[in-house]
Short mmCIF file of C-alpha atoms and ligand atoms in Angstrom, two decimals:
data_model
loop_
_atom_site.label_atom_id
_atom_site.label_comp_id
_atom_site.label_asym_id
_atom_site.label_seq_id
_atom_site.Cartn_x
_atom_site.Cartn_y
_atom_site.Cartn_z
CA MET O 1 0.08 0.06 0.21
CA ALA O 2 1.12 3.51 -0.87
CA ASP O 3 2.21 5.50 2.36
CA PRO O 4 -0.06 8.20 2.65
CA TRP O 5 2.01 10.57 4.70
CA LEU O 6 5.41 10.23 3.26
CA GLU O 7 5.30 13.43 1.34
CA ALA O 8 3.94 15.67 3.79
CA TYR O 9 6.63 14.34 6.00
CA ASN O 10 8.90 15.25 3.66
CA PHE O 11 8.19 18.20 2.98
CA ALA O 12 7.83 18.99 6.82
CA ILE O 13 11.31 18.52 6.48
CA GLU O 14 12.24 20.90 3.79
CA ILE O 15 10.19 23.39 5.14
CA ALA O 16 11.54 23.10 9.22
CA LYS O 17 14.89 23.27 7.43
CA LYS O 18 14.37 26.54 5.43
CA ALA O 19 12.33 28.52 8.01
CA GLY O 20 15.55 27.61 10.18
CA GLU O 21 16.99 30.32 8.09
CA ILE O 22 15.23 32.68 11.06
CA ARG O 23 18.71 32.00 12.52
CA ARG O 24 19.97 34.78 10.09
CA ALA O 25 17.38 37.48 11.39
CA SER O 26 18.63 40.96 11.28
CA GLU O 27 18.31 42.86 14.83
CA SER O 28 15.97 45.40 13.33
CA GLU O 29 13.39 42.57 12.74
CA ILE O 30 13.45 41.53 16.03
CA LYS O 31 10.43 43.80 16.96
CA ILE O 32 8.92 42.22 20.49
CA SER O 33 5.50 42.39 21.65
CA THR O 34 3.97 40.46 24.10
CA LYS O 35 1.28 37.92 24.78
CA SER O 36 -0.45 36.00 27.67
CA SER O 37 1.85 38.00 30.30
CA THR O 38 4.84 40.48 29.80
CA VAL O 39 7.36 37.83 29.47
CA ASP O 40 5.63 35.92 26.68
CA LEU O 41 7.26 37.32 24.24
CA VAL O 42 6.04 37.20 20.26
CA THR O 43 8.68 38.76 17.50
CA ALA O 44 7.86 39.85 13.71
CA THR O 45 10.00 36.83 12.80
CA ASP O 46 7.76 34.63 14.71
CA VAL O 47 4.74 36.31 12.81
CA ARG O 48 6.61 36.30 9.46
CA VAL O 49 8.32 32.43 9.36
CA GLU O 50 4.61 31.08 10.42
CA LYS O 51 3.16 32.61 7.71
CA ILE O 52 5.79 31.14 5.42
CA ILE O 53 5.48 27.59 6.77
CA ILE O 54 1.65 27.77 6.55
CA GLY O 55 1.65 29.84 3.02
CA ALA O 56 4.00 26.89 1.82
CA LEU O 57 2.09 23.92 3.22
CA LYS O 58 -1.76 25.25 2.06
CA GLU O 59 -0.43 25.79 -1.14
CA LYS O 60 0.82 22.24 -1.12
CA PHE O 61 -1.91 20.73 1.07
CA GLY O 62 -4.61 23.16 1.01
CA ASP O 63 -7.34 20.90 2.61
CA ASP O 64 -5.21 20.35 5.82
CA VAL O 65 -6.12 22.15 9.41
CA PHE O 66 -3.47 24.55 10.67
CA ILE O 67 -2.92 25.00 14.25
CA GLY O 68 -0.13 27.55 14.67
CA GLU O 69 1.33 29.28 17.42
CA GLU O 70 0.80 33.01 16.22
CA SER O 71 -2.20 31.90 14.07
CA ALA O 72 -3.90 30.36 17.80
CA SER O 73 -3.27 33.66 19.22
CA LYS O 74 -5.23 35.51 16.88
CA LYS O 75 -7.97 32.72 16.95
CA GLY O 76 -8.44 32.01 20.41
CA ALA O 77 -8.57 28.28 20.52
CA CYS O 78 -7.36 25.47 18.87
CA ILE O 79 -9.59 22.37 18.28
CA LEU O 80 -7.89 19.15 17.23
CA THR O 81 -10.24 17.12 14.87
CA ASP O 82 -10.31 13.82 13.02
CA GLU O 83 -8.81 15.85 9.76
CA PRO O 84 -5.15 15.93 8.89
CA THR O 85 -4.09 18.66 11.16
CA TRP O 86 -0.45 20.26 11.11
CA ILE O 87 0.71 22.01 14.40
CA ILE O 88 3.63 24.57 13.86
CA ASP O 89 5.48 26.71 16.22
CA PRO O 90 7.56 28.73 13.66
CA VAL O 91 9.81 29.71 16.82
CA ASP O 92 10.28 28.03 19.72
CA GLY O 93 12.46 29.57 22.13
CA THR O 94 11.60 33.06 21.39
CA THR O 95 12.96 34.37 24.69
CA ASN O 96 16.25 32.39 23.57
CA PHE O 97 15.76 34.42 20.14
CA VAL O 98 15.42 37.79 21.57
CA HIS O 99 18.23 37.27 23.70
CA GLY O 100 20.28 35.56 21.68
CA PHE O 101 20.96 32.52 23.41
CA PRO O 102 21.77 30.19 21.08
CA PHE O 103 18.62 27.46 21.27
CA VAL O 104 15.92 28.09 18.89
CA ALA O 105 13.84 25.51 17.20
CA VAL O 106 11.17 25.05 14.16
CA SER O 107 8.55 22.70 15.33
CA ILE O 108 6.11 20.88 12.63
CA ALA O 109 3.86 17.89 13.76
CA PHE O 110 1.19 16.50 11.81
CA ALA O 111 -1.61 14.42 13.16
CA VAL O 112 -4.89 12.93 11.86
CA ASN O 113 -7.61 11.36 13.60
CA LYS O 114 -6.30 12.86 16.85
CA GLU O 115 -3.26 10.86 16.70
CA LEU O 116 0.35 11.81 16.06
CA GLU O 117 1.70 10.63 13.04
CA PHE O 118 5.20 12.22 12.72
CA GLY O 119 7.34 15.15 14.08
CA VAL O 120 9.87 17.74 12.73
CA VAL O 121 12.10 19.61 14.90
CA TYR O 122 15.01 22.00 13.10
CA SER O 123 17.12 23.17 16.06
CA CYS O 124 18.42 26.45 14.29
CA PHE O 125 21.85 27.34 15.99
CA GLU O 126 23.10 23.64 16.53
CA ASP O 127 22.02 22.99 12.73
CA LYS O 128 20.38 19.73 13.85
CA LEU O 129 17.24 18.01 12.12
CA TYR O 130 15.59 15.83 14.69
CA LYS O 131 12.72 13.84 13.00
CA GLY O 132 10.53 10.92 14.30
CA ARG O 133 7.52 8.95 12.51
CA LYS O 134 4.98 6.56 13.80
CA GLY O 135 6.69 3.05 13.88
CA GLN O 136 9.66 4.33 11.60
CA GLY O 137 12.12 5.38 14.35
CA ALA O 138 13.56 8.63 15.52
CA TYR O 139 16.58 10.43 14.07
CA CYS O 140 19.10 13.31 14.27
CA ASP O 141 20.06 14.13 10.60
CA GLU O 142 20.21 10.64 9.53
CA GLU O 143 21.47 9.34 12.37
CA SER O 144 19.03 6.90 14.80
CA ILE O 145 18.59 8.36 18.19
CA GLN O 146 17.70 6.09 21.35
CA VAL O 147 16.72 7.49 24.68
CA SER O 148 19.06 6.77 27.70
CA ASP O 149 19.11 3.32 29.15
CA ASN O 150 19.46 4.78 32.50
CA LYS O 151 17.13 3.81 35.25
CA ASP O 152 18.46 5.23 38.47
CA ILE O 153 17.29 8.20 39.02
CA LYS O 154 19.97 9.24 41.20
CA LYS O 155 22.37 9.42 38.22
CA SER O 156 20.19 11.63 35.94
CA VAL O 157 19.38 14.66 34.35
CA ILE O 158 15.89 16.20 34.42
CA ILE O 159 14.66 19.27 32.22
CA SER O 160 12.69 21.75 33.57
CA GLU O 161 11.31 25.05 32.55
CA PHE O 162 9.87 28.42 34.62
CA GLY O 163 7.60 29.07 31.68
CA THR O 164 5.95 32.46 30.98
CA ASP O 165 3.67 32.42 33.76
CA ARG O 166 4.45 35.01 36.72
CA ASP O 167 1.60 34.27 38.74
CA ARG O 168 3.32 33.69 42.52
CA SER O 169 1.66 30.92 43.65
CA LYS O 170 2.47 28.75 40.44
CA VAL O 171 6.08 29.90 40.46
CA LYS O 172 6.17 28.68 43.80
CA LYS O 173 5.05 25.83 43.00
CA ILE O 174 7.55 25.49 40.12
CA CYS O 175 10.45 26.34 42.35
CA SER O 176 9.61 23.96 45.00
CA THR O 177 9.14 21.30 42.74
CA MET O 178 12.86 22.04 41.41
CA GLU O 179 14.04 21.50 44.85
CA ARG O 180 12.53 18.51 45.36
CA ILE O 181 13.96 17.05 42.26
CA LEU O 182 17.26 18.56 43.05
CA LEU O 183 17.13 16.61 46.57
CA ILE O 184 16.31 13.06 45.21
CA PRO O 185 19.42 13.81 44.55
CA VAL O 186 19.66 13.83 40.68
CA HIS O 187 23.10 14.53 39.00
CA GLY O 188 21.39 17.98 37.60
CA ILE O 189 18.73 19.85 36.62
CA ARG O 190 18.84 21.63 32.71
CA GLY O 191 16.57 23.95 30.40
CA THR O 192 17.19 24.82 26.97
CA GLY O 193 14.61 27.31 26.62
CA THR O 194 12.59 25.61 24.11
CA ALA O 195 10.49 22.59 24.98
CA ALA O 196 10.60 21.22 21.28
CA THR O 197 14.83 20.89 22.07
CA ASN O 198 14.48 19.81 25.17
CA MET O 199 12.28 16.44 24.18
CA CYS O 200 14.70 16.18 21.70
CA MET O 201 17.46 16.04 24.54
CA VAL O 202 15.63 12.97 25.77
CA ALA O 203 14.87 11.47 22.75
CA ARG O 204 18.96 11.51 22.01
CA GLY O 205 19.60 10.60 25.48
CA SER O 206 21.66 13.22 26.66
CA VAL O 207 18.71 13.60 29.51
CA GLU O 208 16.65 11.19 31.21
CA ALA O 209 13.24 13.36 31.64
CA PHE O 210 11.86 16.36 30.65
CA PHE O 211 8.33 17.92 32.30
CA GLU O 212 6.25 21.16 32.19
CA ILE O 213 3.02 22.96 32.97
CA GLY O 214 2.22 25.90 30.79
CA ILE O 215 3.40 24.56 27.70
CA HIS O 216 1.22 24.52 24.31
CA CYS O 217 0.29 21.85 21.93
CA TRP O 218 2.44 23.43 19.41
CA ASP O 219 5.83 23.29 21.59
CA VAL O 220 5.46 19.58 22.42
CA ALA O 221 3.34 17.78 19.44
CA ALA O 222 6.50 17.06 17.41
CA GLY O 223 8.96 16.00 20.44
CA ALA O 224 6.46 14.07 21.63
CA VAL O 225 6.73 11.48 18.67
CA ILE O 226 10.22 11.67 18.31
CA VAL O 227 10.45 10.91 22.07
CA GLN O 228 8.11 7.82 21.43
CA GLU O 229 10.30 6.87 18.33
CA ALA O 230 13.56 6.94 20.36
CA GLY O 231 11.87 4.48 22.77
CA GLY O 232 10.64 7.01 25.70
CA VAL O 233 7.63 7.58 27.32
CA VAL O 234 5.15 10.37 26.81
CA CYS O 235 2.54 10.87 29.68
CA ASP O 236 0.81 13.73 31.72
CA VAL O 237 2.40 15.11 34.72
CA ASN O 238 0.06 12.67 37.03
CA GLY O 239 1.22 9.65 35.55
CA GLY O 240 -2.19 9.30 33.41
CA PRO O 241 -2.25 9.29 29.47
CA PHE O 242 -0.65 12.55 27.44
CA ASP O 243 -3.47 14.87 26.46
CA LEU O 244 -1.97 16.99 23.75
CA MET O 245 -4.24 19.92 24.47
CA SER O 246 -3.74 19.89 28.33
CA ARG O 247 -0.82 22.35 28.69
CA ARG O 248 0.70 19.78 30.77
CA MET O 249 3.46 16.90 29.44
CA MET O 250 6.04 15.01 30.91
CA CYS O 251 8.09 12.69 28.74
CA ALA O 252 11.15 10.45 29.76
CA ASN O 253 13.85 7.67 28.76
CA HIS O 254 11.57 5.35 30.69
CA ALA O 255 8.20 5.03 33.04
CA ASP O 256 10.27 3.90 36.10
CA ILE O 257 12.11 7.64 36.08
CA ALA O 258 8.78 9.36 34.96
CA ASN O 259 7.03 8.25 38.18
CA ARG O 260 9.85 8.90 40.41
CA VAL O 261 9.64 12.70 39.09
CA ILE O 262 5.97 13.04 39.12
CA LYS O 263 5.90 12.00 42.69
CA GLU O 264 8.08 15.41 43.27
CA ILE O 265 5.70 17.32 40.77
CA GLU O 266 3.76 19.96 42.53
CA ILE O 267 0.66 20.41 39.94
CA PHE O 268 -1.21 23.69 39.54
CA PRO O 269 -3.84 24.44 37.18
CA SER O 270 -3.58 25.65 33.71
CA ASP O 271 -5.99 26.32 30.92
CA ARG O 272 -6.18 23.97 28.18
CA ASP O 273 -5.91 25.23 24.53
CA ASP O 274 -8.82 24.49 23.11
CA HIS O 275 -10.21 26.63 25.77
CA LEU O 276 -7.67 29.19 24.83
CA HIS O 277 -8.59 32.97 25.23
CA ILE O 278 -7.01 36.05 23.74
CA VAL O 279 -5.39 38.13 26.46
CA ASN O 280 -4.03 40.71 24.38
CA PRO O 281 -5.74 40.59 20.73
CA TYR O 282 -5.26 44.21 19.74
CA GLN O 283 -0.93 43.38 19.37
CA ALA O 284 -1.90 39.75 18.06
CA PHE O 285 -3.67 41.74 15.14
CA LYS O 286 -1.07 44.15 14.98
CA LEU O 287 1.40 41.92 14.14
CA LEU O 288 -0.48 39.76 11.71
CA LEU O 289 -1.30 43.09 9.66
C1 IPD L 1 8.32 28.41 25.26
C2 IPD L 1 9.57 27.30 25.02
C3 IPD L 1 9.72 27.57 26.67
C4 IPD L 1 8.84 27.01 27.56
C5 IPD L 1 7.40 28.06 27.28
C6 IPD L 1 7.49 28.24 25.91
P1 IPD L 1 8.08 30.13 22.89
O1 IPD L 1 7.62 28.67 23.64
O2 IPD L 1 8.74 26.19 24.73
O3 IPD L 1 11.09 26.25 26.44
O4 IPD L 1 9.26 27.04 28.84
O5 IPD L 1 6.54 27.63 28.16
O6 IPD L 1 6.19 29.02 25.96
O7 IPD L 1 6.77 30.74 23.43
O8 IPD L 1 9.10 30.02 22.70
O9 IPD L 1 7.32 29.15 21.20
#
């Protein structure tokens, strides 16, 4: 039987690499606005690159559905249906991009019947293309990648992030969770500032786990396929099944590591992506003009 998604997969790889040219964006292009909070940044480059990616995909696969980070800010909610759906983060690690911290990724995932078929993450400054396709393994460039085989939490490195919410009680829970994990003790806690790249670090075996509450579907959709295809697990921060729209995600090399970290996570409430509301519609509108 012909492979139904091969063309889409190959095109996603091509377009992610092209979009990765954002690393050459000139300083004058880095016009910053904010979205859900004063630290949730968006630049004109995010909007421009998303337009380029969605424009190219629409030209080729016009009947598909598109969920893009910046267009979602404009629309307000993203509903995942059974239709073939592209889930795109044009610049994952916008804060890094603005500050010249060299971890920025383009993340493109594709889902059908609400199941992720493939994910592509181009880590622009490292110039590494991570990809995974359901049932067909995970790769960094052309090299096959696997998660770490370490199941000893005390010999592990865990990634988490502070995210973009500065609500005091949430920040306290994040800090307390980090402290508890550190005191297990683990070898270390890290964070690249891009969820997509963090997930690729799990997939390639550089760290054992990554979790975050407050991320969005476009930050983690592609990484979820890559981690699973590299032999890892992706679940909710309470150990339940992964829900792409829940804004919560845990991924690890092994369920034992995931469950041990989960014991230390102080969960706090977060909106769902399918209930998203616009906080600053005027700015989002201006950027899209
Ligand atoms: C952000 C990054 C960051 C994570 C934030 C995300 P963006 O995505 O993935 O690592 O901590 O929660 O919002 O806004 O740079 O695309």
